[in-house]
PDB file of C-alpha atoms in Angstrom:
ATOM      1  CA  UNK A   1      97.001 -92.889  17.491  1.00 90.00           C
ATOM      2  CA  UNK A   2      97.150 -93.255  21.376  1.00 88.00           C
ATOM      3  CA  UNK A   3      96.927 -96.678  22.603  1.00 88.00           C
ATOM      4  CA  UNK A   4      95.739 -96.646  26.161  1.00 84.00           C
ATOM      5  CA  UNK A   5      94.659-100.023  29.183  1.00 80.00           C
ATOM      6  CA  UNK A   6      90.777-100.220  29.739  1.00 78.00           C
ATOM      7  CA  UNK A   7      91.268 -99.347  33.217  1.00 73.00           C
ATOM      8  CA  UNK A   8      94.010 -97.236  35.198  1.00 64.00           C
ATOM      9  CA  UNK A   9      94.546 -93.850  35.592  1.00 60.00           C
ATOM     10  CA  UNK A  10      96.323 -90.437  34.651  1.00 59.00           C
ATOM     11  CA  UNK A  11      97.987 -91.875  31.597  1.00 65.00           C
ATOM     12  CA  UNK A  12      99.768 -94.424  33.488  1.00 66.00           C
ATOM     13  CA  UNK A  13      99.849 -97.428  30.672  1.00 70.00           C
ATOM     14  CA  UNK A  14      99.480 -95.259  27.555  1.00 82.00           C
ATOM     15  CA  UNK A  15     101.653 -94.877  23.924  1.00 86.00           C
ATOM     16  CA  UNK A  16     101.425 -92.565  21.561  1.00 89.00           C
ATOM     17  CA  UNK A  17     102.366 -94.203  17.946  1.00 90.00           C
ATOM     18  CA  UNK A  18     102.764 -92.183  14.715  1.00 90.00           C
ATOM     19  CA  UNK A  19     102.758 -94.685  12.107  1.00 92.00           C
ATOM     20  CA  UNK A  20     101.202 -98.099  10.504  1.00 92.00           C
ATOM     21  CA  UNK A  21     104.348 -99.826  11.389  1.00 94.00           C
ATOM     22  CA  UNK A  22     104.502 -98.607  14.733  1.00 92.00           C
ATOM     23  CA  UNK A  23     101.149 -99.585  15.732  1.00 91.00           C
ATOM     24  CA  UNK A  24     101.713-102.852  13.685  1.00 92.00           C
ATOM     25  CA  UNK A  25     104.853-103.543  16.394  1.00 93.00           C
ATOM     26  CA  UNK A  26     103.039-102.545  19.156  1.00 89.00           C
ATOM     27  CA  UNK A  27     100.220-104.977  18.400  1.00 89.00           C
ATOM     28  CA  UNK A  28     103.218-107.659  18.313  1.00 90.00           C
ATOM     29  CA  UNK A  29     104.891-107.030  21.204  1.00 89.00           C
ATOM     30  CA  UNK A  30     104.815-108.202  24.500  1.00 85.00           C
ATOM     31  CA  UNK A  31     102.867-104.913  25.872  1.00 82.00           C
ATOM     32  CA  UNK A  32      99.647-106.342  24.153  1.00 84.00           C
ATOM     33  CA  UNK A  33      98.465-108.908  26.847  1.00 82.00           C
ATOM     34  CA  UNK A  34      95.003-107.851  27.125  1.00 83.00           C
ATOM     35  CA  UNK A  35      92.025-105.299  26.280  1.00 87.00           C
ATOM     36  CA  UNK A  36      93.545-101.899  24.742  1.00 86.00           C
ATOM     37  CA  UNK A  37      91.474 -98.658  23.723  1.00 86.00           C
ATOM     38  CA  UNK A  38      93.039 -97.269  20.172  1.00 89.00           C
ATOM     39  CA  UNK A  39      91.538 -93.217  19.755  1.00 87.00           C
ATOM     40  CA  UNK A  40      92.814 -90.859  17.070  1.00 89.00           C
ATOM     41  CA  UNK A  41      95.692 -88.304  18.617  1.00 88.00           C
ATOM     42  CA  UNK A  42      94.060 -85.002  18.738  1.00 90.00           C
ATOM     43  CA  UNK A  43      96.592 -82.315  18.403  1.00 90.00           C
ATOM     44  CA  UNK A  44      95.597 -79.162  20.601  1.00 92.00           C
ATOM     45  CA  UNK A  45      95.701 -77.566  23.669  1.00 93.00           C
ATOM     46  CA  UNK A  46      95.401 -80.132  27.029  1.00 93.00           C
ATOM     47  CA  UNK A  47      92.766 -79.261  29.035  1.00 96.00           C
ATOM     48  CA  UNK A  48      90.528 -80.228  32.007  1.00 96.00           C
ATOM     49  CA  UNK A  49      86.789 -78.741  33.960  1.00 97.00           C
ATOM     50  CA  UNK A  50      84.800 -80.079  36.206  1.00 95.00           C
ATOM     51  CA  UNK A  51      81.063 -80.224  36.635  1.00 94.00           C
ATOM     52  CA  UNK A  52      79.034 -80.071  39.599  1.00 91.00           C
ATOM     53  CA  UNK A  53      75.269 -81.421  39.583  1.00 91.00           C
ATOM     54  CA  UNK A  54      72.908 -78.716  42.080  1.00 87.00           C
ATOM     55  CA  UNK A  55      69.840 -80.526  42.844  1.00 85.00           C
ATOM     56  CA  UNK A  56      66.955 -79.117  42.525  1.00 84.00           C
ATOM     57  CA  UNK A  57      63.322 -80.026  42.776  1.00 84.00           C
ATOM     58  CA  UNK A  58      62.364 -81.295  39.317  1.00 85.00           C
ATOM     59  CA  UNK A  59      66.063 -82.746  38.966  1.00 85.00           C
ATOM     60  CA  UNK A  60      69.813 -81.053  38.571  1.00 89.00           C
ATOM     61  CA  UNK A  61      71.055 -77.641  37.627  1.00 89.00           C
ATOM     62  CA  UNK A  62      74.679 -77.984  36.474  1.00 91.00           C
ATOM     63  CA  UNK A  63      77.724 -75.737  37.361  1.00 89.00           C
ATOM     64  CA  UNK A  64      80.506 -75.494  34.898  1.00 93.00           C
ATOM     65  CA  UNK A  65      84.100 -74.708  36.152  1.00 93.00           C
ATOM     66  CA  UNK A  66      86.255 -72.463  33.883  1.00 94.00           C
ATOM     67  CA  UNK A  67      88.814 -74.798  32.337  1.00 96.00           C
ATOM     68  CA  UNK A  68      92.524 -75.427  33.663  1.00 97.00           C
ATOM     69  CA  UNK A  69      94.892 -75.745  30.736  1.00 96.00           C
ATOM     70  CA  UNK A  70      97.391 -78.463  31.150  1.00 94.00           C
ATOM     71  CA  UNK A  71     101.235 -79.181  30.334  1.00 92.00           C
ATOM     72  CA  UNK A  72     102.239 -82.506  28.599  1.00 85.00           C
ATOM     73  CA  UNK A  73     105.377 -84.607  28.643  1.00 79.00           C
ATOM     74  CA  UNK A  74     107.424 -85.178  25.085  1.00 76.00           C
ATOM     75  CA  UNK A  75     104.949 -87.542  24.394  1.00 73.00           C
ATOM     76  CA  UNK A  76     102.007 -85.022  24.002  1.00 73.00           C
ATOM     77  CA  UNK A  77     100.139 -86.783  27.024  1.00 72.00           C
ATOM     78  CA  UNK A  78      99.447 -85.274  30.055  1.00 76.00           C
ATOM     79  CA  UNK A  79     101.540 -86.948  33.253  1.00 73.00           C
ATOM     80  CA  UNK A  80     100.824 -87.288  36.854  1.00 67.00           C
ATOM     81  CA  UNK A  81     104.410 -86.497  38.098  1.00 71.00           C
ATOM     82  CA  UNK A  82     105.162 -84.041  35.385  1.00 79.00           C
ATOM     83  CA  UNK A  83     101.531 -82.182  34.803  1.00 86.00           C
ATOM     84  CA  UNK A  84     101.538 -78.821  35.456  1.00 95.00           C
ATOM     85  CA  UNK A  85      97.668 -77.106  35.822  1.00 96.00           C
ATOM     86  CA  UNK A  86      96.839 -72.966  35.373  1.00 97.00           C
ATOM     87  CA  UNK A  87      93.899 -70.860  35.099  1.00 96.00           C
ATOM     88  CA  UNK A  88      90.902 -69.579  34.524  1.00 96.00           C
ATOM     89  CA  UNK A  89      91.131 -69.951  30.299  1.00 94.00           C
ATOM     90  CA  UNK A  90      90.190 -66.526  29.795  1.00 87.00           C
ATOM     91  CA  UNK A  91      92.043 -65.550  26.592  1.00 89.00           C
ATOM     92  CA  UNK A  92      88.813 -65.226  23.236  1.00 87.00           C
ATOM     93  CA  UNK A  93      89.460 -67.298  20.962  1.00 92.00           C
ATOM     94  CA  UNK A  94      89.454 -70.793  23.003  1.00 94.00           C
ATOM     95  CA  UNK A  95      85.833 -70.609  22.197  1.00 94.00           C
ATOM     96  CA  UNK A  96      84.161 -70.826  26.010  1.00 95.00           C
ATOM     97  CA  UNK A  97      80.539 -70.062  25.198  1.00 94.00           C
ATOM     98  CA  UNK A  98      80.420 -72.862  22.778  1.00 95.00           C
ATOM     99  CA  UNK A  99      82.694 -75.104  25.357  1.00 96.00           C
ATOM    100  CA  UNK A 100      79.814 -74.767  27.984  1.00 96.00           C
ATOM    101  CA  UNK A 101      77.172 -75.535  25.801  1.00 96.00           C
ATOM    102  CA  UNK A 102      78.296 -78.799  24.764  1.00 96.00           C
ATOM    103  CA  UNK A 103      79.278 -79.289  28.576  1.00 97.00           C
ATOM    104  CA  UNK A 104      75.540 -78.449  29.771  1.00 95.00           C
ATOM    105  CA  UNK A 105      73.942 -80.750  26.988  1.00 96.00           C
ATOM    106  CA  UNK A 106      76.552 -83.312  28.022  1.00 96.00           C
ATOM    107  CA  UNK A 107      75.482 -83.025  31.614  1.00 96.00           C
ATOM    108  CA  UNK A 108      71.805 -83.470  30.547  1.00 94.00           C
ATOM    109  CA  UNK A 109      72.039 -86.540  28.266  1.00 95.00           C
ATOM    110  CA  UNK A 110      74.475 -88.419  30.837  1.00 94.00           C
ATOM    111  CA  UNK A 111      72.089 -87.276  33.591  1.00 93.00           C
ATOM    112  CA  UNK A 112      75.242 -86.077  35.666  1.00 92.00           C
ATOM    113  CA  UNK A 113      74.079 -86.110  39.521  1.00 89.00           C
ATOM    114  CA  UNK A 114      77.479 -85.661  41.428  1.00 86.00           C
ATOM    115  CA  UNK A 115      81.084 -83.948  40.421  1.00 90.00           C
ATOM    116  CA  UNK A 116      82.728 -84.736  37.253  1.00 95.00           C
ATOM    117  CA  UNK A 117      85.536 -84.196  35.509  1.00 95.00           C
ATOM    118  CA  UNK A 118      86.225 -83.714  32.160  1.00 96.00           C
ATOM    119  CA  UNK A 119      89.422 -84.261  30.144  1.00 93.00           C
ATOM    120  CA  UNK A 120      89.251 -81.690  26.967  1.00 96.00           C
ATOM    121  CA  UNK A 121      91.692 -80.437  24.114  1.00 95.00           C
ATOM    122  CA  UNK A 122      90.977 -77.786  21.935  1.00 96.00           C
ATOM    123  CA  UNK A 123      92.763 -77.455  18.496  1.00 93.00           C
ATOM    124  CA  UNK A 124      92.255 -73.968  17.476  1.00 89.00           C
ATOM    125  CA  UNK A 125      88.769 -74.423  16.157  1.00 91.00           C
ATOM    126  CA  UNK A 126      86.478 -76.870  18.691  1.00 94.00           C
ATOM    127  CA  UNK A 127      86.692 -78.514  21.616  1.00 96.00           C
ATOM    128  CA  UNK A 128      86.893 -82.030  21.991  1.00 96.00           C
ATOM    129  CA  UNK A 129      85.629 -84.369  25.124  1.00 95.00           C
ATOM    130  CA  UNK A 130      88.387 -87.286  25.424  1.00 88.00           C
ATOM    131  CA  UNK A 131      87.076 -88.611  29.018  1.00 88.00           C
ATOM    132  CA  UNK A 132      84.060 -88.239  31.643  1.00 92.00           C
ATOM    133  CA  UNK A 133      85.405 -89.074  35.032  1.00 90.00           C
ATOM    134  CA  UNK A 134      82.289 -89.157  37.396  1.00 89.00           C
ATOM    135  CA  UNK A 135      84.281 -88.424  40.830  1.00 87.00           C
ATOM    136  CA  UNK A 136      86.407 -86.204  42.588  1.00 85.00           C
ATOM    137  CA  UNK A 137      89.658 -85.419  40.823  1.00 86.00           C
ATOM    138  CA  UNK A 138      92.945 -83.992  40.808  1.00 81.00           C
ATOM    139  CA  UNK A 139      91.484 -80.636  39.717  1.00 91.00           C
ATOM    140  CA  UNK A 140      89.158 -80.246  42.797  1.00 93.00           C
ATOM    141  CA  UNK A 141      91.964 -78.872  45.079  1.00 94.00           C
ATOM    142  CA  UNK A 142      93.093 -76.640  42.209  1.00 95.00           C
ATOM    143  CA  UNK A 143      89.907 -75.282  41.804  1.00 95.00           C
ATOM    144  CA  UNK A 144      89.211 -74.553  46.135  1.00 94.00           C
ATOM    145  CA  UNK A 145      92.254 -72.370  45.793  1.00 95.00           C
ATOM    146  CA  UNK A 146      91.118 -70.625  42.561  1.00 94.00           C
ATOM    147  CA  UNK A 147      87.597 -69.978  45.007  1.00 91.00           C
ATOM    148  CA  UNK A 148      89.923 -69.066  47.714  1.00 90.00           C
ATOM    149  CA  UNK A 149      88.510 -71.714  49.820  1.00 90.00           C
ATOM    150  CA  UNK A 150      88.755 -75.038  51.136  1.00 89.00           C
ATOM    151  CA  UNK A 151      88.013 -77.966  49.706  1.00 89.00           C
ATOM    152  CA  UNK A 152      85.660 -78.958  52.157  1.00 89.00           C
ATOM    153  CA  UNK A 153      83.660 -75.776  52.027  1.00 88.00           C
ATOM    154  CA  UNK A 154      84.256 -76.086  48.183  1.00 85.00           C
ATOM    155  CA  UNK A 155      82.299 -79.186  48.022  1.00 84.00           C
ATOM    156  CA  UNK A 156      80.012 -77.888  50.377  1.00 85.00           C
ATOM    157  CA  UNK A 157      79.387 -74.710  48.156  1.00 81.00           C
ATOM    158  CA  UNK A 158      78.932 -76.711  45.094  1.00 78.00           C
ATOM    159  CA  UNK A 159      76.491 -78.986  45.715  1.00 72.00           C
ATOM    160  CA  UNK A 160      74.558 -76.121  47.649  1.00 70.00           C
ATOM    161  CA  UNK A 161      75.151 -77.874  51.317  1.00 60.00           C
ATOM    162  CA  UNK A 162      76.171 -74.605  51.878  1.00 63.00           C
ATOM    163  CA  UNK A 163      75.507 -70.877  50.699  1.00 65.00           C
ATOM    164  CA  UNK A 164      77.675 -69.622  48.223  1.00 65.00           C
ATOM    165  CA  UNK A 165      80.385 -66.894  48.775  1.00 65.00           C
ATOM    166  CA  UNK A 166      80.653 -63.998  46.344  1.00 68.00           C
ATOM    167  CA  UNK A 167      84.343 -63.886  46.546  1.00 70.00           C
ATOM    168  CA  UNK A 168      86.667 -63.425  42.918  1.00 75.00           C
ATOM    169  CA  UNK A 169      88.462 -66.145  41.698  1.00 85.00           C
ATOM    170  CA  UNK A 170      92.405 -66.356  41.986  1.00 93.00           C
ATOM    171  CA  UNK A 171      94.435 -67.327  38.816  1.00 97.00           C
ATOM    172  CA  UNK A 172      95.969 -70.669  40.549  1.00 97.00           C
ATOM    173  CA  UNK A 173      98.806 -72.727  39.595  1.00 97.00           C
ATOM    174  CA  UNK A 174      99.617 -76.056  40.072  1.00 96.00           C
ATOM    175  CA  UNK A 175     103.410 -77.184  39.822  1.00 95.00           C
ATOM    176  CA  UNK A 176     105.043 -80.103  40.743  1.00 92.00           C
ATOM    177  CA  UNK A 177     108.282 -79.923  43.008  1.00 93.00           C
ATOM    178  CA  UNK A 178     110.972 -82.727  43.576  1.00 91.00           C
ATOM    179  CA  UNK A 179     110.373 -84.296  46.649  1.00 91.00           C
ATOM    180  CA  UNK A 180     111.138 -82.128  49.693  1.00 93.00           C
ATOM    181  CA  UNK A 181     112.283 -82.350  53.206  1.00 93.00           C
ATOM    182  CA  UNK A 182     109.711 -81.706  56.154  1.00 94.00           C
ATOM    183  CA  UNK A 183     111.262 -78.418  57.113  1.00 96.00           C
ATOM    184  CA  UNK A 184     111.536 -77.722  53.625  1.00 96.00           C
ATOM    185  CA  UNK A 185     107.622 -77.888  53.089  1.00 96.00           C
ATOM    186  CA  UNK A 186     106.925 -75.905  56.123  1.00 96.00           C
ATOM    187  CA  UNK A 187     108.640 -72.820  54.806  1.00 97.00           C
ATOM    188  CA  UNK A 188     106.910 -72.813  51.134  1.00 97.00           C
ATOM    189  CA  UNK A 189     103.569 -73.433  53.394  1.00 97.00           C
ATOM    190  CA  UNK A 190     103.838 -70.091  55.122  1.00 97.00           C
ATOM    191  CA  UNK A 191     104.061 -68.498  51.992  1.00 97.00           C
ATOM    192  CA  UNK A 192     100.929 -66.056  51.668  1.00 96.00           C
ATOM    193  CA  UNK A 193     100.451 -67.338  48.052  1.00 97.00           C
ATOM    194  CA  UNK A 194     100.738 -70.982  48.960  1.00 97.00           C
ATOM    195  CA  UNK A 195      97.362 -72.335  49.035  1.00 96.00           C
ATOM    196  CA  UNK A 196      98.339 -76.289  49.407  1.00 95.00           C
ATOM    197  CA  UNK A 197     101.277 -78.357  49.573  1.00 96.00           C
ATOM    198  CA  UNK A 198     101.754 -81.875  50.208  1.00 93.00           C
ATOM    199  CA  UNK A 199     103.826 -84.875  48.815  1.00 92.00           C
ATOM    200  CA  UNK A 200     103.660 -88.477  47.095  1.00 86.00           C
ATOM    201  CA  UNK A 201     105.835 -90.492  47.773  1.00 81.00           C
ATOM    202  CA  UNK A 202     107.059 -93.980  47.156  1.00 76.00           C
ATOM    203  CA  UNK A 203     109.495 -95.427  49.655  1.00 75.00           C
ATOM    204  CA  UNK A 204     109.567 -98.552  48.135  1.00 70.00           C
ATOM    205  CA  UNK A 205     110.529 -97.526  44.649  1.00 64.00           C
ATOM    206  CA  UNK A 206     114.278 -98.578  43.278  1.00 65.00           C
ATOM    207  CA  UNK A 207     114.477 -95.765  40.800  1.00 64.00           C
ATOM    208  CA  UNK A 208     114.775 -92.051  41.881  1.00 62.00           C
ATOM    209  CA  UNK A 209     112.059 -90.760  39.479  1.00 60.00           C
ATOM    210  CA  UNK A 210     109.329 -93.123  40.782  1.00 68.00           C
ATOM    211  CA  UNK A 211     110.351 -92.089  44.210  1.00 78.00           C
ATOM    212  CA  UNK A 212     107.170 -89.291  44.197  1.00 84.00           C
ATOM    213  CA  UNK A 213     106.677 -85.666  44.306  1.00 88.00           C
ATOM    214  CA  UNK A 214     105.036 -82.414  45.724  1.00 93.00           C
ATOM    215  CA  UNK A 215     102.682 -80.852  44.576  1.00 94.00           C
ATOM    216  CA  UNK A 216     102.134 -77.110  45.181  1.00 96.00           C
ATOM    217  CA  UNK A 217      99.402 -74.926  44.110  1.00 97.00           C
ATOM    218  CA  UNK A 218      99.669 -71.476  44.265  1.00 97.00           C
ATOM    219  CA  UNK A 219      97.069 -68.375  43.623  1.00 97.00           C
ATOM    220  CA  UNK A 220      97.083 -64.478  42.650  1.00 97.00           C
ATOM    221  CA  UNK A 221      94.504 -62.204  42.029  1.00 95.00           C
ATOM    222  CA  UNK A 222      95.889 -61.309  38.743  1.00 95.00           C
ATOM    223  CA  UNK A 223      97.915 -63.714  36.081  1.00 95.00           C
ATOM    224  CA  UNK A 224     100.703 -61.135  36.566  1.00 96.00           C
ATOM    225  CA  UNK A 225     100.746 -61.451  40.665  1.00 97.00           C
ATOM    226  CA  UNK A 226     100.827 -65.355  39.991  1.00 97.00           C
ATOM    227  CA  UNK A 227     103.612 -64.445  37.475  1.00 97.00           C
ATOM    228  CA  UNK A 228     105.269 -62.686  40.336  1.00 97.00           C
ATOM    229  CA  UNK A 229     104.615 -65.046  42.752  1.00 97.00           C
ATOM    230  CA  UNK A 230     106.048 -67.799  40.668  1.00 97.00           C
ATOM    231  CA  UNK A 231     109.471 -65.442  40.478  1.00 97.00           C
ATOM    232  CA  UNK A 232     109.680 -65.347  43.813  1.00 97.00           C
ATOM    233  CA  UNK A 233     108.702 -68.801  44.338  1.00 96.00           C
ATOM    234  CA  UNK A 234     112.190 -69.463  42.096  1.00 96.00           C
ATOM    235  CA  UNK A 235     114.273 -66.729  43.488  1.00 97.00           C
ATOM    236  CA  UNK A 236     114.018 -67.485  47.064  1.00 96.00           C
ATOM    237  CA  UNK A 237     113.690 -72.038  46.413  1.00 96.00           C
ATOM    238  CA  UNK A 238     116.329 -72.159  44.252  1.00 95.00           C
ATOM    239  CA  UNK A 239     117.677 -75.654  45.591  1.00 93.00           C
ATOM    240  CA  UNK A 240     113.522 -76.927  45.955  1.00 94.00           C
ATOM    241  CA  UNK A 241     112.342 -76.180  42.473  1.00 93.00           C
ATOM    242  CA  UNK A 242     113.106 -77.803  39.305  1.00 91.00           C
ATOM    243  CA  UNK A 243     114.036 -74.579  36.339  1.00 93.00           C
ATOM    244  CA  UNK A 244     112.365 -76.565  33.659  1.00 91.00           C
ATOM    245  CA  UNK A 245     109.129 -76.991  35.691  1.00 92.00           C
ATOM    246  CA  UNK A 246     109.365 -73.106  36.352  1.00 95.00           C
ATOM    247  CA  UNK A 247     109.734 -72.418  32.751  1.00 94.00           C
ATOM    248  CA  UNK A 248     107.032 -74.730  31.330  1.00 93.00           C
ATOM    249  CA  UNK A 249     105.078 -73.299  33.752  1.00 95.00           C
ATOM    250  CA  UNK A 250     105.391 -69.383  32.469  1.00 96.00           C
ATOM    251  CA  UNK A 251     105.135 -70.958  29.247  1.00 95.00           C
ATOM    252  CA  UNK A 252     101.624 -72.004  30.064  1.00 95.00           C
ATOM    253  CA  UNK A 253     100.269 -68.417  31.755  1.00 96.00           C
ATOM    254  CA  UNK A 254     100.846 -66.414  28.659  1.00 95.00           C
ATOM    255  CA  UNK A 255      98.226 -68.931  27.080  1.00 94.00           C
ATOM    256  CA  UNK A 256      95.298 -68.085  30.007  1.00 94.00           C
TER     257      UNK A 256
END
């Protein structure tokens, strides 16, 4: 089971148990000092879309964003400082007909009016809806640069503000760096692949791996440009980028 806090956010707070006994401990222990959501583990594929609600005169027409598949850490959770985020799912066999389906009649029932995000894993034979996040998200960037825009005209565009480009998607990336001096950033900005960087960072932490990180996201027109891209991306920042970030994150394109 994963035992997670009622409120919080990206996984901060959460424990995956595999046993009776564990849980049994858990429920002992000093961690248990108020409300806790218990869910079934759902072995699959990490995933995440968003939706975007398009008014229109007798109510909302719903826009369904391809989904992003996600890394997780040895826990089999997705983590803020660890996630890593590629796409479009294109590959047949994940099933995305039947994915945006069940999105659009989720849309409906919830009566979705603004951007959402949706947490998703699939396990080989159906998808499965673990959160609704009604709000901006981590994803939104990802998903400007895989529209080759900005975020601003990306919010803009989906909530028809303003006309739609017909423009093809990138495949985008999204990798997490350690954290990185100024002149450091500036370089991997000017990048022609680069498509945002930008850090978080703790100055108050004690321990080095609280201390933040950066987060780049990176585009090609092709999975095998962004392939290329992320070779460079390793052969030129050897000293700025972590090896088993890289390799995770080649791991994850030959699932797209």
């Amino acid at each position: 089971v994963i035992i997670k806090d009622t409120t919080g956010l990206s996984s901060y707070g959460t424990d995956v148990l595999e046993n009776y006994p564990a849980v049994y401990d858990w429920l002992k222990s000093k961690k248990f000092t108020s409300d806790r959501i218990i869910e079934e583990y759902i072995q699959g594929i990490h995933a995440g879309t968003e939706i975007y609600a398009i008014p229109k005169k007798n109510g909302f027409k719903y826009k369904i964003q391809p989904p992003l598949i996600f890394s997780v850490n040895k826990y089999g959770i997705t983590s803020p400082k660890q996630s890593i985020k590629t796409g479009p799912l294109k590959k047949t066999g994940y099933k995305i007909n039947s994915l945006n389906k069940m999105l659009k009649n989720l849309a409906k029932k919830a009566n979705l009016k603004s951007f959402t995000q949706i947490d998703l894993i699939f396990d080989k034979k159906k998808w499965y809806v673990i959160e609704i996040n009604p709000r901006l998200s981590g994803m939104s960037q990802t998903y400007a640069a895989m529209e080759n825009t900005t975020i601003y005209d990306y919010m803009a565009e989906c909530t028809s503000l303003k006309q739609k480009r017909k423009t093809e998607k990138n495949f985008v990336l999204n990798i997490k760096l350690p954290l990185l001096e100024e002149n450091e950033i500036k370089k991997i900005a000017q990048l022609p692949y680069t498509k945002l960087i930008h850090q978080i960072k703790n100055n108050q932490a004690k321990q080095l791996r609280e201390r933040g990180y950066c987060e780049l996201i990176i585009t090609g027109r092709t999975k095998k440009e962004l392939k290329n891209n992320l070779n460079h991306l390793r052969i030129n920042f050897p000293s700025q980028t972590e090896e088993v970030f890289l390799e995770k994150a080649e791991e994850l394109l030959t699932k797209i």
